[in-house]
Amino acid sequence: MSKLIEKDQAFVASTYARFPVALTHGKGSLVYDEEGKEYIDMGSGIAVTAFGMADDAWRAAVESQLSKLQHTSNLYYTEPCAALAEMLCARTGMKKVFFGNSGAEANECAIKVARKYAAQRRGADAHLIVTMKNSFHGRTLTTLAATGQEHYHELYQPLTPGFVHVTAGDLDELRAVLATGKVAGILMEMVQGEGGVFVLDAAYVQGAAALAREYDALLMIDEVQTGNGRTGSLYAYMQYGIEPDVVSTAKGLGGGLPIGACLIGARAEGVLGHGDHGSTFGGNPVCCAGALSILSRLDDALLAEVTAKGDYIREALSGAKGVKSVSGLGLMIGIEPEDKSASDIVKNCLQNGVLCLTAKHKVRLLPALNIPWDDLKRAVEIIRAAFAE
Ligand SMILES: *Cc1c(COP(=O)(O)O)cnc(C)c1O
């Protein structure tokens, strides 16, 4: 074991089961460890490095801002923050943006917006937030409460109250909860990422959107993982024919720097006022400059490429030896093994120079949106071999 790994294990809280690999640098979709071994990155830091490692345009935008101002506090205006909010609104039709530093914080903001929206219109009783079973919304105590997976909850009771988990696909169950008149908002992922790359059914999502309207609850889409081009559209909800009231996003938005955004639509536009919410680092000019670079390059051509590459992976692995099923949308892909464990397959890929992820019992792929075809094809061959072995 290397000195670096020993030191990390001695002093960093053991919350992560890391692979025995210390990464030192990279370029695009190739990364290198301290022994100089090369890997093709099919995880992009869990959907974060949207344009790969050390992307030139992103780095130029970040470095240029870094040499002007790195932080001001939210007592002052800065250009990158305003420009990013404008671009996010222009490209989604949303009206206002609150910036935080992570996906969990974007969801915390969404939950506060729904609670205040409902409290002002219907009183404190209308405070429930409905989320889906098998969902994932973050690690803070409130977003853990939102997360519909019991095993994350066990030892952290009491969690924030006021969350109800329903089964995705069951509109009758959702209607029954809304009919109590106590629901402030529905929060859901279009593709449940941590839950095993489970794509929600369009009819269900559209039904949920209609129910949210009917009962004056906010429709809130968690696009932390699915957002920013990952699924082949700018945001995954755009493939579902719905108009959300709130969209939370993070991960790929910053291209590798911490940023979260809560986008608020017309229905709840005026809900947040002075003093209602805040974040010391939120809207940081360096992070916003990086995000502007990413967002401005997520054009139709890039999105079409994401779709094409996603289709390529799905076709190459569907029906391959040892593969039971392939799920996902765009470059967010889950591969279910027939009998092997996903983590054994990921270890095999790592040995053979490909970084992959797991999600529940599946191997999960989240490569950079601009992964070169050549790297992608080489990685798919190694992954296919790992399933077949
Ligand atoms: C990763 C993720 C989060 C949490 O984001 P953090 O930045 O880790 O707080 C929330 N929701 C979804 C859907 C995610 O994939």
Coordinates of C-alpha atoms and ligand atoms in Angstrom, one line a residue:
M1 CA 0.0 0.0 0.0
S2 CA 1.3 3.4 -0.9
K3 CA 2.2 6.0 1.8
L4 CA -0.6 8.3 0.5
I5 CA -3.2 5.6 1.0
E6 CA -1.8 4.8 4.5
K7 CA -2.0 8.4 5.5
D8 CA -5.6 8.8 4.2
Q9 CA -6.7 5.7 6.0
A10 CA -5.1 7.0 9.2
F11 CA -6.6 10.5 9.2
V12 CA -9.6 10.8 6.9
A13 CA -12.9 9.6 8.4
S14 CA -13.6 6.2 7.0
T15 CA -17.0 7.1 5.4
Y16 CA -15.9 5.9 1.9
A17 CA -14.8 2.4 0.8
R18 CA -12.2 3.7 -1.6
F19 CA -10.5 1.6 -4.2
P20 CA -6.8 1.1 -3.5
V21 CA -5.9 3.6 -6.2
A22 CA -4.5 7.2 -5.7
L23 CA -5.3 9.3 -8.7
T24 CA -2.8 12.1 -9.5
H25 CA -3.8 13.7 -12.8
G26 CA -5.8 13.4 -16.0
K27 CA -6.7 14.8 -19.3
G28 CA -10.2 14.5 -20.8
S29 CA -11.5 10.9 -20.1
L30 CA -8.0 9.5 -19.2
V31 CA -6.8 9.6 -15.6
Y32 CA -3.5 8.3 -14.1
D33 CA -2.6 6.9 -10.7
E34 CA 0.5 7.5 -8.7
E35 CA 2.2 4.5 -10.4
G36 CA 1.5 6.0 -13.8
K37 CA -1.2 3.5 -14.7
E38 CA -3.7 4.9 -17.2
Y39 CA -7.5 4.5 -16.8
I40 CA -10.5 5.4 -19.0
D41 CA -12.9 7.3 -16.7
M42 CA -16.4 5.9 -17.1
G43 CA -17.6 7.5 -13.8
S44 CA -16.4 11.2 -14.2
G45 CA -16.3 11.6 -10.4
I46 CA -20.0 10.5 -10.2
A47 CA -21.3 12.7 -13.1
V48 CA -19.3 15.7 -12.1
T49 CA -16.4 16.2 -14.5
A50 CA -18.9 16.8 -17.4
F51 CA -16.1 17.6 -19.9
G52 CA -13.5 15.4 -18.4
M53 CA -10.3 16.2 -16.4
A54 CA -8.6 19.5 -16.9
D55 CA -10.8 20.5 -19.8
D56 CA -9.1 23.5 -21.5
A57 CA -12.1 25.8 -21.9
W58 CA -13.4 25.1 -18.4
R59 CA -9.9 25.6 -16.9
A60 CA -9.5 28.9 -18.8
A61 CA -12.8 30.2 -17.5
V62 CA -12.0 29.1 -13.9
E63 CA -8.4 30.5 -14.0
S64 CA -9.5 33.8 -15.5
Q65 CA -12.0 34.3 -12.7
L66 CA -9.6 33.0 -10.0
S67 CA -7.1 35.8 -10.9
K68 CA -9.8 38.5 -10.4
L69 CA -11.9 37.5 -7.4
Q70 CA -12.3 34.2 -5.7
H71 CA -15.0 35.1 -3.2
T72 CA -16.9 38.2 -2.1
S73 CA -19.7 37.0 0.2
N74 CA -23.3 37.4 -0.8
L75 CA -23.3 41.0 0.4
Y76 CA -22.2 42.1 -3.1
Y77 CA -23.0 41.5 -6.7
T78 CA -20.7 39.6 -9.0
E79 CA -20.9 39.0 -12.7
P80 CA -20.5 35.2 -12.9
C81 CA -23.3 34.6 -10.4
A82 CA -25.8 36.9 -12.3
A83 CA -24.8 35.6 -15.7
L84 CA -25.1 31.9 -14.7
A85 CA -28.6 32.5 -13.1
E86 CA -29.7 34.3 -16.3
M87 CA -28.4 31.5 -18.5
L88 CA -30.1 28.8 -16.3
C89 CA -33.4 30.7 -16.5
A90 CA -33.2 31.4 -20.2
R91 CA -32.6 27.7 -20.9
T92 CA -35.3 26.3 -18.6
G93 CA -38.0 29.0 -18.4
M94 CA -37.5 29.1 -14.7
K95 CA -37.6 32.5 -13.0
K96 CA -35.2 32.6 -10.1
V97 CA -32.1 30.7 -8.9
F98 CA -30.7 30.1 -5.5
F99 CA -27.1 28.9 -5.4
G100 CA -25.6 26.6 -2.8
N101 CA -22.6 24.2 -2.9
S102 CA -24.0 20.7 -3.4
G103 CA -26.9 18.6 -4.4
A104 CA -28.2 18.1 -0.9
E105 CA -28.2 21.9 -0.4
A106 CA -30.1 22.4 -3.7
N107 CA -32.7 20.0 -2.4
E108 CA -32.8 21.6 1.1
C109 CA -33.7 24.9 -0.7
A110 CA -36.4 23.2 -2.8
I111 CA -37.9 21.7 0.4
K112 CA -37.9 25.1 2.1
V113 CA -39.5 26.7 -1.0
A114 CA -42.3 24.1 -1.0
R115 CA -42.9 24.4 2.7
K116 CA -43.1 28.2 2.7
Y117 CA -45.3 28.2 -0.5
A118 CA -47.8 25.9 1.1
A119 CA -47.7 27.5 4.5
Q120 CA -48.5 30.9 3.1
R121 CA -51.4 29.6 1.1
R122 CA -52.8 26.8 3.2
G123 CA -51.3 27.0 6.7
A124 CA -48.7 25.0 8.6
D125 CA -50.6 21.7 8.2
A126 CA -49.7 21.6 4.5
H127 CA -46.1 20.7 5.0
L128 CA -45.6 17.2 3.7
I129 CA -43.0 16.5 1.0
V130 CA -43.7 13.4 -1.0
T131 CA -40.8 11.5 -2.5
M132 CA -40.4 8.1 -4.2
K133 CA -39.3 4.9 -2.6
N134 CA -35.8 4.0 -3.8
S135 CA -34.9 7.7 -4.3
F136 CA -31.8 9.5 -3.3
H137 CA -31.8 13.1 -2.4
G138 CA -28.7 13.7 -0.2
R139 CA -26.9 13.1 3.1
T140 CA -28.0 16.0 5.3
L141 CA -30.6 14.9 7.9
T142 CA -33.4 16.5 5.9
T143 CA -32.4 15.2 2.5
L144 CA -31.9 11.8 4.2
A145 CA -35.5 12.0 5.4
A146 CA -36.4 12.7 1.8
T147 CA -34.4 9.7 0.5
G148 CA -36.7 6.8 0.2
Q149 CA -34.3 4.1 1.3
E150 CA -34.6 2.8 4.8
H151 CA -31.1 1.6 5.2
Y152 CA -29.8 5.2 5.1
H153 CA -32.1 6.2 8.0
E154 CA -31.5 3.6 10.7
L155 CA -29.0 5.0 13.0
Y156 CA -29.8 8.7 12.6
Q157 CA -33.2 9.1 14.1
P158 CA -35.0 11.3 14.6
L159 CA -34.8 12.6 11.0
T160 CA -36.6 15.8 9.9
P161 CA -40.3 14.9 10.0
G162 CA -42.9 15.5 7.2
F163 CA -41.7 13.1 4.5
V164 CA -43.9 10.5 2.8
H165 CA -42.4 7.9 0.4
V166 CA -44.6 6.5 -2.3
T167 CA -44.0 3.8 -4.9
A168 CA -43.0 5.3 -8.3
G169 CA -45.6 4.1 -10.8
D170 CA -48.5 4.0 -8.5
L171 CA -50.6 7.1 -9.2
D172 CA -53.5 6.0 -6.9
E173 CA -51.1 5.9 -3.9
L174 CA -49.9 9.4 -4.8
R175 CA -53.4 10.7 -5.2
A176 CA -54.4 9.4 -1.8
V177 CA -51.5 11.2 -0.1
L178 CA -52.3 14.5 -2.0
A179 CA -55.9 14.1 -1.1
T180 CA -55.1 14.6 2.5
G181 CA -54.6 18.3 1.6
K182 CA -51.3 18.3 3.6
V183 CA -48.8 18.0 0.7
A184 CA -46.5 21.0 0.1
G185 CA -44.5 19.4 -2.7
I186 CA -43.5 16.3 -4.6
L187 CA -39.8 15.8 -5.1
M188 CA -38.6 13.2 -7.6
E189 CA -35.8 12.1 -9.9
M190 CA -36.6 11.3 -13.5
V191 CA -33.9 8.6 -13.4
Q192 CA -33.2 7.2 -9.9
G193 CA -29.4 7.2 -10.0
E194 CA -28.2 5.8 -6.7
G195 CA -31.4 3.7 -6.7
G196 CA -30.1 1.6 -9.6
V197 CA -30.5 3.8 -12.7
F198 CA -34.2 3.2 -12.7
V199 CA -36.0 5.3 -15.4
L200 CA -39.4 6.7 -14.3
D201 CA -42.3 6.0 -16.5
A202 CA -43.5 9.1 -18.5
A203 CA -47.2 8.4 -17.8
Y204 CA -46.5 8.3 -14.1
V205 CA -44.5 11.5 -14.2
Q206 CA -47.1 13.3 -16.2
G207 CA -49.8 12.0 -13.8
A208 CA -47.8 13.3 -10.9
A209 CA -47.4 16.7 -12.5
A210 CA -51.2 16.9 -13.0
L211 CA -51.9 15.9 -9.4
A212 CA -49.4 18.5 -8.1
R213 CA -51.4 21.1 -10.0
E214 CA -54.8 19.8 -8.8
Y215 CA -53.7 19.9 -5.2
D216 CA -51.6 23.1 -5.3
A217 CA -48.4 21.2 -4.4
L218 CA -45.1 22.1 -6.1
L219 CA -43.7 19.7 -8.6
M220 CA -40.0 19.5 -7.8
I221 CA -37.5 17.6 -9.9
D222 CA -34.2 16.5 -8.5
E223 CA -31.8 16.9 -11.4
V224 CA -28.6 16.7 -9.3
Q225 CA -27.4 13.6 -11.3
T226 CA -29.6 13.6 -14.4
G227 CA -29.1 17.3 -15.1
N228 CA -26.8 19.4 -17.2
G229 CA -26.8 17.3 -20.3
R230 CA -26.3 13.9 -18.7
T231 CA -29.4 12.2 -20.1
G232 CA -29.2 13.8 -23.6
S233 CA -31.4 16.8 -22.9
L234 CA -30.3 19.8 -20.8
Y235 CA -32.4 18.5 -18.0
A236 CA -34.1 15.1 -17.9
Y237 CA -37.6 16.5 -17.2
M238 CA -37.5 18.0 -20.7
Q239 CA -37.9 14.5 -22.1
Y240 CA -41.1 14.0 -20.0
G241 CA -43.3 16.9 -21.3
I242 CA -43.7 18.5 -17.9
E243 CA -43.1 21.9 -16.5
P244 CA -41.7 21.6 -13.0
D245 CA -42.1 24.4 -10.4
V246 CA -38.7 23.7 -8.9
V247 CA -35.6 22.0 -10.3
S248 CA -32.6 21.2 -8.1
T249 CA -29.2 20.5 -9.7
A250 CA -25.5 20.2 -8.9
K251 CA -22.9 17.5 -9.8
G252 CA -22.1 18.2 -13.5
L253 CA -23.1 21.9 -13.4
G254 CA -19.7 23.0 -12.0
G255 CA -17.6 20.7 -14.1
G256 CA -15.7 19.7 -11.0
L257 CA -16.1 22.6 -8.6
P258 CA -18.8 22.5 -5.9
I259 CA -22.0 24.2 -6.9
G260 CA -25.7 23.5 -6.4
A261 CA -28.6 25.4 -7.8
C262 CA -32.3 25.5 -6.9
L263 CA -34.3 26.8 -9.9
I264 CA -37.6 28.2 -9.0
G265 CA -40.5 28.6 -11.6
A266 CA -43.3 31.1 -12.0
R267 CA -45.7 29.6 -9.4
A268 CA -43.2 30.0 -6.5
E269 CA -41.1 32.8 -8.0
G270 CA -41.7 35.2 -5.1
V271 CA -41.6 32.7 -2.3
L272 CA -38.0 33.4 -1.1
G273 CA -37.5 36.8 0.3
H274 CA -34.7 38.6 2.1
G275 CA -33.4 36.4 5.0
D276 CA -35.3 33.3 4.0
H277 CA -32.2 31.3 3.0
G278 CA -28.5 31.8 2.5
S279 CA -25.1 30.2 2.0
T280 CA -21.7 31.7 2.6
F281 CA -20.1 30.1 -0.4
G282 CA -23.3 30.0 -2.5
G283 CA -22.8 31.7 -5.9
N284 CA -19.1 31.7 -5.6
P285 CA -17.7 33.5 -8.6
V286 CA -15.1 30.8 -9.5
C287 CA -17.6 28.0 -9.3
C288 CA -20.1 30.1 -11.3
A289 CA -17.5 30.9 -14.0
G290 CA -16.8 27.2 -14.3
A291 CA -20.5 26.4 -14.6
L292 CA -21.0 29.1 -17.2
S293 CA -18.3 27.5 -19.3
I294 CA -20.0 24.1 -19.0
L295 CA -23.6 25.2 -19.5
S296 CA -22.7 27.4 -22.5
R297 CA -21.3 24.3 -24.3
L298 CA -24.3 22.1 -23.7
D299 CA -25.8 22.8 -27.1
D300 CA -27.9 20.6 -29.4
A301 CA -24.9 19.1 -31.1
L302 CA -23.3 18.1 -27.8
L303 CA -26.7 16.7 -26.5
A304 CA -27.1 14.7 -29.7
E305 CA -23.7 13.2 -29.1
V306 CA -24.6 12.3 -25.6
T307 CA -27.7 10.4 -26.9
A308 CA -25.6 8.7 -29.6
K309 CA -23.0 7.6 -27.2
G310 CA -25.5 6.4 -24.7
D311 CA -27.3 4.4 -27.5
Y312 CA -23.9 2.9 -28.5
I313 CA -23.2 1.6 -25.0
R314 CA -26.7 0.2 -24.6
E315 CA -26.5 -1.6 -27.9
A316 CA -23.0 -2.9 -27.2
L317 CA -24.0 -4.3 -23.8
S318 CA -27.6 -5.4 -24.2
G319 CA -27.7 -9.1 -24.6
A320 CA -23.9 -9.4 -24.1
K321 CA -22.6 -12.4 -22.2
G322 CA -23.3 -12.1 -18.4
V323 CA -25.5 -9.0 -18.8
K324 CA -29.1 -9.4 -17.6
S325 CA -30.4 -6.0 -18.5
V326 CA -29.3 -2.4 -19.4
S327 CA -31.2 0.6 -18.2
G328 CA -30.8 4.4 -18.3
L329 CA -31.1 7.5 -20.4
G330 CA -28.3 9.2 -22.4
L331 CA -24.9 8.8 -20.7
M332 CA -26.5 7.6 -17.4
I333 CA -26.4 3.8 -17.7
G334 CA -27.0 0.9 -15.4
I335 CA -25.9 -2.6 -16.3
E336 CA -27.4 -5.5 -14.4
P337 CA -25.2 -8.6 -14.2
E338 CA -26.7 -12.1 -14.6
D339 CA -25.0 -13.7 -11.6
K340 CA -21.8 -11.9 -10.8
S341 CA -21.7 -9.0 -8.2
A342 CA -21.5 -5.5 -9.6
S343 CA -18.6 -4.7 -7.3
D344 CA -16.6 -7.7 -8.6
I345 CA -17.1 -6.5 -12.2
V346 CA -16.1 -3.0 -11.2
K347 CA -12.9 -4.4 -9.6
N348 CA -12.1 -6.4 -12.7
C349 CA -12.6 -3.2 -14.9
L350 CA -10.3 -1.2 -12.5
Q351 CA -7.6 -3.8 -12.9
N352 CA -8.0 -3.6 -16.7
G353 CA -7.8 0.2 -16.7
V354 CA -11.5 1.3 -16.7
L355 CA -13.1 3.3 -13.8
C356 CA -16.8 2.3 -13.3
L357 CA -19.3 2.8 -10.6
T358 CA -22.0 0.7 -9.0
A359 CA -25.6 1.6 -8.2
K360 CA -27.4 -1.0 -6.0
H361 CA -26.8 -4.4 -7.8
K362 CA -25.8 -2.7 -11.1
V363 CA -22.7 -1.5 -12.7
R364 CA -23.2 2.2 -13.4
L365 CA -21.6 4.3 -16.1
L366 CA -21.5 8.1 -16.1
P367 CA -18.7 9.0 -18.5
A368 CA -17.8 12.6 -19.5
L369 CA -20.3 14.0 -21.9
N370 CA -17.6 14.6 -24.5
I371 CA -15.7 11.3 -24.0
P372 CA -13.9 10.6 -27.3
W373 CA -15.4 7.7 -29.3
D374 CA -12.1 5.9 -29.2
D375 CA -11.8 5.9 -25.4
L376 CA -15.5 5.0 -25.2
K377 CA -15.1 2.0 -27.5
R378 CA -12.1 0.7 -25.7
A379 CA -13.8 1.0 -22.3
V380 CA -16.9 -0.8 -23.5
E381 CA -14.8 -3.7 -24.7
I382 CA -13.2 -4.0 -21.3
I383 CA -16.5 -3.8 -19.5
R384 CA -18.0 -6.4 -21.9
A385 CA -15.2 -8.7 -21.1
A386 CA -15.6 -8.2 -17.4
F387 CA -19.2 -9.2 -17.6
A388 CA -18.4 -12.2 -19.8
E389 CA -15.5 -13.6 -17.8
Ligands
LIG1 C1 -25.7 13.0 -5.6 C2 -27.1 13.3 -5.5 C3 -27.6 14.1 -4.5 C4 -26.6 14.7 -3.4 O1 -25.7 15.6 -4.0 P1 -24.5 16.0 -3.0 O2 -23.8 17.0 -3.9 O3 -23.7 14.8 -2.7 O4 -25.0 16.6 -1.8 C5 -28.9 14.4 -4.5 N1 -29.8 13.9 -5.4 C6 -29.4 13.1 -6.3 C7 -30.4 12.6 -7.3 C8 -28.0 12.7 -6.4 O5 -27.6 11.9 -7.4

